[in-house]
PDB file of C-alpha atoms in Angstrom:
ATOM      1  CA  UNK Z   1      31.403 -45.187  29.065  1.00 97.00           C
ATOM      2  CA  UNK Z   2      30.566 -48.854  29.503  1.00 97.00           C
ATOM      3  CA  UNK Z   3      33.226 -51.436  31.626  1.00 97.00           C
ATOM      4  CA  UNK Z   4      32.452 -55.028  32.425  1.00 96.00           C
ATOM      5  CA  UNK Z   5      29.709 -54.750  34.892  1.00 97.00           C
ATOM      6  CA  UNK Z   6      29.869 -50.692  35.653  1.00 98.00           C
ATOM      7  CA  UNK Z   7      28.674 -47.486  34.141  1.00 98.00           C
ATOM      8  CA  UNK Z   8      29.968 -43.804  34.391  1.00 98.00           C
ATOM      9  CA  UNK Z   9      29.077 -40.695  32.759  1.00 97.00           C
ATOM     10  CA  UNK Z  10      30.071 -36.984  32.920  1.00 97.00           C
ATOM     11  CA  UNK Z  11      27.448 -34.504  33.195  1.00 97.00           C
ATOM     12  CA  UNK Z  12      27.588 -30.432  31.558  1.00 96.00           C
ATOM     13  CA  UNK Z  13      28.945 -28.947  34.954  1.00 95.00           C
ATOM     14  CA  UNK Z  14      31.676 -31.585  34.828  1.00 95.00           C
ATOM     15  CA  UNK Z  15      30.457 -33.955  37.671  1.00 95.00           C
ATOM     16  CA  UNK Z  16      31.510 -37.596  37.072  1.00 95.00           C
ATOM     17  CA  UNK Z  17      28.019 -40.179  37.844  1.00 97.00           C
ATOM     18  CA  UNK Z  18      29.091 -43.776  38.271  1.00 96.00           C
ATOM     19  CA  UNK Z  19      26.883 -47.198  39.017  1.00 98.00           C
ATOM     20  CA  UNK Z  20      26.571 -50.747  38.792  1.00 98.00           C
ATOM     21  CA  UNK Z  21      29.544 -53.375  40.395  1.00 97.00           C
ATOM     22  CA  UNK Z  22      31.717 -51.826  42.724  1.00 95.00           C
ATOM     23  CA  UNK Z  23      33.693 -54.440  44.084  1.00 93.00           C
ATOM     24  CA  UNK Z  24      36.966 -53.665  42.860  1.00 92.00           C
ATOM     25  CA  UNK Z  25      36.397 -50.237  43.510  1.00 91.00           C
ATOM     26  CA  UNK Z  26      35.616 -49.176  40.013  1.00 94.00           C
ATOM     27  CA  UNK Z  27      32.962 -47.004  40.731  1.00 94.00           C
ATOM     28  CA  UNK Z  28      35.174 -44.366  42.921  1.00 91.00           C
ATOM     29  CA  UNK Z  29      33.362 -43.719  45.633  1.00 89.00           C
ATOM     30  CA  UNK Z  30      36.661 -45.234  48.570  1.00 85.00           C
ATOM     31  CA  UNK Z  31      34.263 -48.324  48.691  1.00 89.00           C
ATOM     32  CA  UNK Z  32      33.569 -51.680  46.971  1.00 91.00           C
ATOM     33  CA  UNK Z  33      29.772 -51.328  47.434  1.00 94.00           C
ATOM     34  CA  UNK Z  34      27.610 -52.142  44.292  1.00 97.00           C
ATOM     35  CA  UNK Z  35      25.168 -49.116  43.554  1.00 97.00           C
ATOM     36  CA  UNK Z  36      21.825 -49.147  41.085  1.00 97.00           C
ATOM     37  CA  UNK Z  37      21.498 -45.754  40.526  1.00 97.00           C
ATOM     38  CA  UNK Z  38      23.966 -43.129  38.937  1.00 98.00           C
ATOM     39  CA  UNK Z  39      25.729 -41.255  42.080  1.00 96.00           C
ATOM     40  CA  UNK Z  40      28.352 -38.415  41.807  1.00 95.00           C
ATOM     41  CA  UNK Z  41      31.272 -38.568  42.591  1.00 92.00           C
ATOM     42  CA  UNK Z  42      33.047 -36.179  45.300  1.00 88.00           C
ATOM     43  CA  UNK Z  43      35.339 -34.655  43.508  1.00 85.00           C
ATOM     44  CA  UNK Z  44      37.370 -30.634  43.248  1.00 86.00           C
ATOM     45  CA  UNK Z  45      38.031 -31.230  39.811  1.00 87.00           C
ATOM     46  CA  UNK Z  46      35.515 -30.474  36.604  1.00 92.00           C
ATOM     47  CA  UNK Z  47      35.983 -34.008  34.629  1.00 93.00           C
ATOM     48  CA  UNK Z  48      36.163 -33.848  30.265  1.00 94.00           C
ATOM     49  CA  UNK Z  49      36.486 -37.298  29.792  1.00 94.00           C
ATOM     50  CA  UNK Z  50      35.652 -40.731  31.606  1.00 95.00           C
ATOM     51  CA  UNK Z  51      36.971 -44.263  30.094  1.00 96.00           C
ATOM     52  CA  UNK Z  52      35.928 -47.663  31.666  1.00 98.00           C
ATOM     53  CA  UNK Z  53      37.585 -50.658  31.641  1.00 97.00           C
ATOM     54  CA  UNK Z  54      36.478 -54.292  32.625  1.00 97.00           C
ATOM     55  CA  UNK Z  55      37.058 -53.477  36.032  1.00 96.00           C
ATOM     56  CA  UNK Z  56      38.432 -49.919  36.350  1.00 95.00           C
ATOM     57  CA  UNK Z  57      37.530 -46.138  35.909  1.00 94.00           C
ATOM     58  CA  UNK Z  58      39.909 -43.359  34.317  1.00 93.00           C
ATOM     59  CA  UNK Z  59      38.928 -39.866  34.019  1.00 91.00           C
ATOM     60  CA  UNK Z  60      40.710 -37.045  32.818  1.00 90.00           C
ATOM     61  CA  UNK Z  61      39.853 -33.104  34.062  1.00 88.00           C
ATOM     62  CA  UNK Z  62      39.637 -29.899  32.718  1.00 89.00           C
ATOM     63  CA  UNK Z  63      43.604 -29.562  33.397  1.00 84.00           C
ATOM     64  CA  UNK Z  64      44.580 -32.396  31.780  1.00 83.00           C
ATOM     65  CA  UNK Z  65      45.462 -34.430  34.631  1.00 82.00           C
ATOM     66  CA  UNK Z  66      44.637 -37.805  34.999  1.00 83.00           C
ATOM     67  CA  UNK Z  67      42.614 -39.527  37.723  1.00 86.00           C
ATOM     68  CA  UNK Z  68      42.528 -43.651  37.855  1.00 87.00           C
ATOM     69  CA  UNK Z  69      40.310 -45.940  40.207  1.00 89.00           C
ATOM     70  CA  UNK Z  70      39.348 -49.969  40.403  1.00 92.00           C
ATOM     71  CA  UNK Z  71      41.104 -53.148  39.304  1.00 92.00           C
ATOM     72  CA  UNK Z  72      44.984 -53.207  39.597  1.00 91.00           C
ATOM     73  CA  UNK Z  73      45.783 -56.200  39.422  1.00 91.00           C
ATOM     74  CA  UNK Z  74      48.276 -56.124  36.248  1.00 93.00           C
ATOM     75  CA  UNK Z  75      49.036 -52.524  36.576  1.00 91.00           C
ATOM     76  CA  UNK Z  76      46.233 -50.895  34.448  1.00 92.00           C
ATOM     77  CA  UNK Z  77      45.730 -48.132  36.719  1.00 89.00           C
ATOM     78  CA  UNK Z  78      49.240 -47.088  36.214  1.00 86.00           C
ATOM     79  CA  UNK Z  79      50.542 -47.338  39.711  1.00 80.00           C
ATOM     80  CA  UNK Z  80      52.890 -49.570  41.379  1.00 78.00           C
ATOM     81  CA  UNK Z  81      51.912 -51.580  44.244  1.00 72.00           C
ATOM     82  CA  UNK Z  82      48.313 -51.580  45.018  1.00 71.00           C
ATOM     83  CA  UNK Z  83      46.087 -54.095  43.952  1.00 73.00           C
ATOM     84  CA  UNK Z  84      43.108 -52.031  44.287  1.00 72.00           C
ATOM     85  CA  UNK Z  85      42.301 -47.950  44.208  1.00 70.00           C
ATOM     86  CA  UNK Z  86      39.499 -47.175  46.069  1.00 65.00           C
ATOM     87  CA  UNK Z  87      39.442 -43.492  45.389  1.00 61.00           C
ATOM     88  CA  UNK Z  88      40.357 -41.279  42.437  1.00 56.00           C
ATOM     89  CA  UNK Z  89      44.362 -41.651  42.495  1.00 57.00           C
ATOM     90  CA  UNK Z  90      46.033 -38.725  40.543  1.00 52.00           C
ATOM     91  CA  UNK Z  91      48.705 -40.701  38.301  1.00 54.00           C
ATOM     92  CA  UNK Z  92      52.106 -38.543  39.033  1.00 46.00           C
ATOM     93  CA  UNK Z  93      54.006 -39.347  36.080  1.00 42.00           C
ATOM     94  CA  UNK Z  94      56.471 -36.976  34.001  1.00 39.00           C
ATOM     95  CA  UNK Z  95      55.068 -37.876  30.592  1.00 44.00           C
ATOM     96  CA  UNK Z  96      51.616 -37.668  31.681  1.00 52.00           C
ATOM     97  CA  UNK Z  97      50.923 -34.360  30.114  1.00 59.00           C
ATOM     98  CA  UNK Z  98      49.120 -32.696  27.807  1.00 80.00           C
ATOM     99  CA  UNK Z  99      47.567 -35.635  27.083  1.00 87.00           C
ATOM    100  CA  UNK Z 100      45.135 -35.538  23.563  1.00 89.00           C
ATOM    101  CA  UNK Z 101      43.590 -38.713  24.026  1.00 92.00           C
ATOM    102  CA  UNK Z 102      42.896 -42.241  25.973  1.00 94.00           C
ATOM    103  CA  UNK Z 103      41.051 -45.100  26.379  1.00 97.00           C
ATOM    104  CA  UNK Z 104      40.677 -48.452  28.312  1.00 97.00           C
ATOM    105  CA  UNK Z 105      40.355 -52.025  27.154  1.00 97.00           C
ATOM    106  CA  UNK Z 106      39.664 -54.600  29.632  1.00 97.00           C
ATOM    107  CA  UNK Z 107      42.633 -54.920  31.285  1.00 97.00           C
ATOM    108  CA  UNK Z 108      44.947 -52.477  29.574  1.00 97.00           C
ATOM    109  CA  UNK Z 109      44.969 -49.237  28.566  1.00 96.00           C
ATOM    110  CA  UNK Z 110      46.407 -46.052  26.331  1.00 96.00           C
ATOM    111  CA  UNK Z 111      46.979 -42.688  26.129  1.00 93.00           C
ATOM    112  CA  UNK Z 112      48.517 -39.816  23.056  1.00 94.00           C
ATOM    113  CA  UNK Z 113      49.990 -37.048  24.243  1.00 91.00           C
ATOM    114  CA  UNK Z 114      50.086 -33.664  21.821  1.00 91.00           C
ATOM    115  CA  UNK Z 115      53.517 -34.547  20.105  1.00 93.00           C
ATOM    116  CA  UNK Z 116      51.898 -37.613  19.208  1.00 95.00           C
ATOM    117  CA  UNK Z 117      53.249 -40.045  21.446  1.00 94.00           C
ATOM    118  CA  UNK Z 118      51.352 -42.910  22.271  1.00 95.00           C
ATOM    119  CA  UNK Z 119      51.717 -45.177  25.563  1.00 94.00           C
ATOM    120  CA  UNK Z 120      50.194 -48.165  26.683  1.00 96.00           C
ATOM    121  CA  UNK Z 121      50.454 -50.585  30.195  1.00 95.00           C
ATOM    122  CA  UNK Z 122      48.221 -52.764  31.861  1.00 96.00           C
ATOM    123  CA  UNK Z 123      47.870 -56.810  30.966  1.00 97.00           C
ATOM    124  CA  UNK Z 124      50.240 -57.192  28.178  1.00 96.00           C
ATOM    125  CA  UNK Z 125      50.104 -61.093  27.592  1.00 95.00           C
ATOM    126  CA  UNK Z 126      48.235 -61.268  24.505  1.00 94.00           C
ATOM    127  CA  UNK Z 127      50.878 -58.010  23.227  1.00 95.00           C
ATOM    128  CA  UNK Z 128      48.033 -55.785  23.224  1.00 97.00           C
ATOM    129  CA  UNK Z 129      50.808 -53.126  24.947  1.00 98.00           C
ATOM    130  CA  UNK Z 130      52.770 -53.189  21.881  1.00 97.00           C
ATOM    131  CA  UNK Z 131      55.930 -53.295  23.181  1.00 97.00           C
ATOM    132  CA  UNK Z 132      57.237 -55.933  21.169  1.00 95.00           C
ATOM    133  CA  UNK Z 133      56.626 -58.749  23.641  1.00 95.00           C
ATOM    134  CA  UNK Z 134      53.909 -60.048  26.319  1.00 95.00           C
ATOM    135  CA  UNK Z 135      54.626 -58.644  29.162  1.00 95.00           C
ATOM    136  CA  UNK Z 136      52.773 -56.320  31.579  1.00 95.00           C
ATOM    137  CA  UNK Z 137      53.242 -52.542  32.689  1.00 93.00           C
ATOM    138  CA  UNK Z 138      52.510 -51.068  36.160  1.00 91.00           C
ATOM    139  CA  UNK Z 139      53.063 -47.648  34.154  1.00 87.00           C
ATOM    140  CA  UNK Z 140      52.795 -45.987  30.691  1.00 90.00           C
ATOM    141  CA  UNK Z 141      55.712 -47.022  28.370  1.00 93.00           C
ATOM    142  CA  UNK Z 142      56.313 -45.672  25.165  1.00 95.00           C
ATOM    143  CA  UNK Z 143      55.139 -47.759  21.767  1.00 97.00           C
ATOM    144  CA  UNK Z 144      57.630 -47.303  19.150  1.00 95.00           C
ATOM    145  CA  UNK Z 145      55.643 -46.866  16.094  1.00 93.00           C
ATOM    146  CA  UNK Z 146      57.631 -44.444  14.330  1.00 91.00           C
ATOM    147  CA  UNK Z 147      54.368 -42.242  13.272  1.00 93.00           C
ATOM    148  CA  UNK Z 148      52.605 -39.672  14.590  1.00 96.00           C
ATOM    149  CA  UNK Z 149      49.565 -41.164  16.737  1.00 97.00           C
ATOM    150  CA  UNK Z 150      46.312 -38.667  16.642  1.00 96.00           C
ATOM    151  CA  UNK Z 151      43.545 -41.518  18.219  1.00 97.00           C
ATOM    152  CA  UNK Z 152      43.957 -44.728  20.508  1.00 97.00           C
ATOM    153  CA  UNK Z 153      41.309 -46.834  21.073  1.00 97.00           C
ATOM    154  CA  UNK Z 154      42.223 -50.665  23.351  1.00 98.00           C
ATOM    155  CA  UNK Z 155      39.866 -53.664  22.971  1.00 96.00           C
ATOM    156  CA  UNK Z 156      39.499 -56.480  24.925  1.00 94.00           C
ATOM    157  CA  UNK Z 157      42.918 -57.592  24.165  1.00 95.00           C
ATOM    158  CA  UNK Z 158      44.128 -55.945  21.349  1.00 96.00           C
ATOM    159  CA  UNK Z 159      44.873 -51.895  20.146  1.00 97.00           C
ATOM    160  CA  UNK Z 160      44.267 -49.776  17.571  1.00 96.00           C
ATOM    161  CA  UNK Z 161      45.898 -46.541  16.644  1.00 95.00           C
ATOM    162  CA  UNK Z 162      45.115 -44.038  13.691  1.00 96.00           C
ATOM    163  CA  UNK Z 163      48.085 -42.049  12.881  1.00 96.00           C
ATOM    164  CA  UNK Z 164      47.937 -38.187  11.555  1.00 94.00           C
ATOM    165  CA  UNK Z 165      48.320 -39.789   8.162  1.00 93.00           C
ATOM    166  CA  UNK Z 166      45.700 -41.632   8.052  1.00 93.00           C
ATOM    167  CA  UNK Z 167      46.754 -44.902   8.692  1.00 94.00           C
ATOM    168  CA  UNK Z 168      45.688 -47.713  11.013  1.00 94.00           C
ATOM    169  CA  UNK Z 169      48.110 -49.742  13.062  1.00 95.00           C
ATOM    170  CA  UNK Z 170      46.839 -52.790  15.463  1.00 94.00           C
ATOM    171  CA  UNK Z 171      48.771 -55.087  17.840  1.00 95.00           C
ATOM    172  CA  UNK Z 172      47.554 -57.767  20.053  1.00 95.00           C
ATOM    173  CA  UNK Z 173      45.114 -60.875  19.902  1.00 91.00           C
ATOM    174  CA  UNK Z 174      43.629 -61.804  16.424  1.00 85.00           C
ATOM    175  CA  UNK Z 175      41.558 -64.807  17.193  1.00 81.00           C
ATOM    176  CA  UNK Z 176      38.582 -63.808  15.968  1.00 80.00           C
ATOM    177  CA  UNK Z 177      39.681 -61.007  13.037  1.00 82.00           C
ATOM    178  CA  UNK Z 178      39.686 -58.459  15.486  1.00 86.00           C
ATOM    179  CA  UNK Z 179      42.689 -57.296  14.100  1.00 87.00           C
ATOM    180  CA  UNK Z 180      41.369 -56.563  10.800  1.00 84.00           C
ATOM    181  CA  UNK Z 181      44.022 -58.276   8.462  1.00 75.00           C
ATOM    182  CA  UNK Z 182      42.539 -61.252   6.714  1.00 71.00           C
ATOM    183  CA  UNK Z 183      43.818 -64.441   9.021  1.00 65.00           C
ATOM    184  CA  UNK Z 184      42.843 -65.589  12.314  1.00 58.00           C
ATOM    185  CA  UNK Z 185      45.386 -65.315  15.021  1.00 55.00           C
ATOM    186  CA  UNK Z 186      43.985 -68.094  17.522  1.00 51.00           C
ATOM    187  CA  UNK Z 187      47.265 -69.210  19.063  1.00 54.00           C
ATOM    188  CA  UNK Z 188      49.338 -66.490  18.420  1.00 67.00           C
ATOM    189  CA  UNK Z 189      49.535 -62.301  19.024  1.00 81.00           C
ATOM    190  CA  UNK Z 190      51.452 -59.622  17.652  1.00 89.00           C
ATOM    191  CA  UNK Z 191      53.379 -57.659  20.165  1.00 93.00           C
ATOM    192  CA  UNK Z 192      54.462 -54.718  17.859  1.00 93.00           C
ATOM    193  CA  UNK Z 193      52.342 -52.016  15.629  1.00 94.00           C
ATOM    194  CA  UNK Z 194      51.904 -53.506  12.345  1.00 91.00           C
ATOM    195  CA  UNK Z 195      49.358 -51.116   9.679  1.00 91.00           C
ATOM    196  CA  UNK Z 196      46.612 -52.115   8.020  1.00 86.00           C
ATOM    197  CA  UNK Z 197      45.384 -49.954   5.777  1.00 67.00           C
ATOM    198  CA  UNK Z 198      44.509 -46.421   4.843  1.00 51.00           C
ATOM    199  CA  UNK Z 199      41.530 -45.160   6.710  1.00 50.00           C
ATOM    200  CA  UNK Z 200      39.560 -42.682   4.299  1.00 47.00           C
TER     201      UNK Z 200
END
């Protein structure tokens, strides 16, 4: 996975390998050095999946838990408080379980869980949270789509989600089309799931 200015990977034995800009922590290793080569990460857990964001790192293990590191600044790590993780932080939440999948935009980002439930925080001023308005999370609130969510995937400042019918939903920033639904949305967002199509 690709962020801003950093790069991580997972390898077959489930080691985590991060690089590149480190100055917000994003690279995991409990400092904000920058580093040129890939370099594992010390971790007890075997990692399945790594997201990056602009400025941020979340990876998810072989348990299902959930492990978050970097940029805090508008809550995208999903923790109250801290402006900056250093180290993977295990996010302690309730609802974060079984989760089925995630990713990161820049500043924002998403996860389903198995029933289907999908939940964003982060930056939220361009309504990429879906939440119905433009405001930011420091943890993972519920969308209300009112479909079953199989897939997330969060852009820049906008998010998509494919249902398990088949259908596409988007929120967020449409200045340039991003959102896929024939106008440009250069002063304006939309803060609440809206579909666009059947995905074949």
């Amino acid at each position: 996975s690709c962020g801003f200015r950093h790069t991580a990977c997972i390898t077959e034995d489930g080691s985590v390998y991060t690089w590149g800009e480190g100055k917000n922590g994003q690279l995991g290793h409990s400092n904000t050095k920058d580093l040129i080569e890939p370099t594992r990460l010390d971790l007890s857990v075997n990692v399945v999946k790594v997201e990056c964001g602009a400025n941020f790192t979340i990876i998810q293990d072989d348990t299902g838990k959930i492990y978050a590191f970097g940029d805090n600044r508008y809550g995208q790590l999903g923790i109250t408080g801290l402006d900056n993780i250093l180290l993977g932080t295990q996010l302690e939440l309730a609802f974060l379980k079984e989760i089925k999948d995630f990713s990161c935009g820049e500043e924002h980002a998403a996860y389903v869980n198995d029933k289907g439930d999908v939940f964003t925080w982060g930056y939220g001023r361009d309504g990429q949270l879906c939440h119905g308005d433009t405001t930011s999370q420091t943890s993972p609130e519920k969308v209300q789509i009112g479909e079953k969510v199989s897939k997330v995937s969060c852009g820049g400042s906008h998010t998509a989600f494919l249902t398990e019918k088949n259908e596409l939903w988007v929120c967020g920033k449409g200045r340039d089309g991003q959102l896929g639904r024939g106008d440009l949305l250069s002063n304006a967002s939309i803060t609440s799931p809206v579909k666009i199509g059947d995905v074949t």
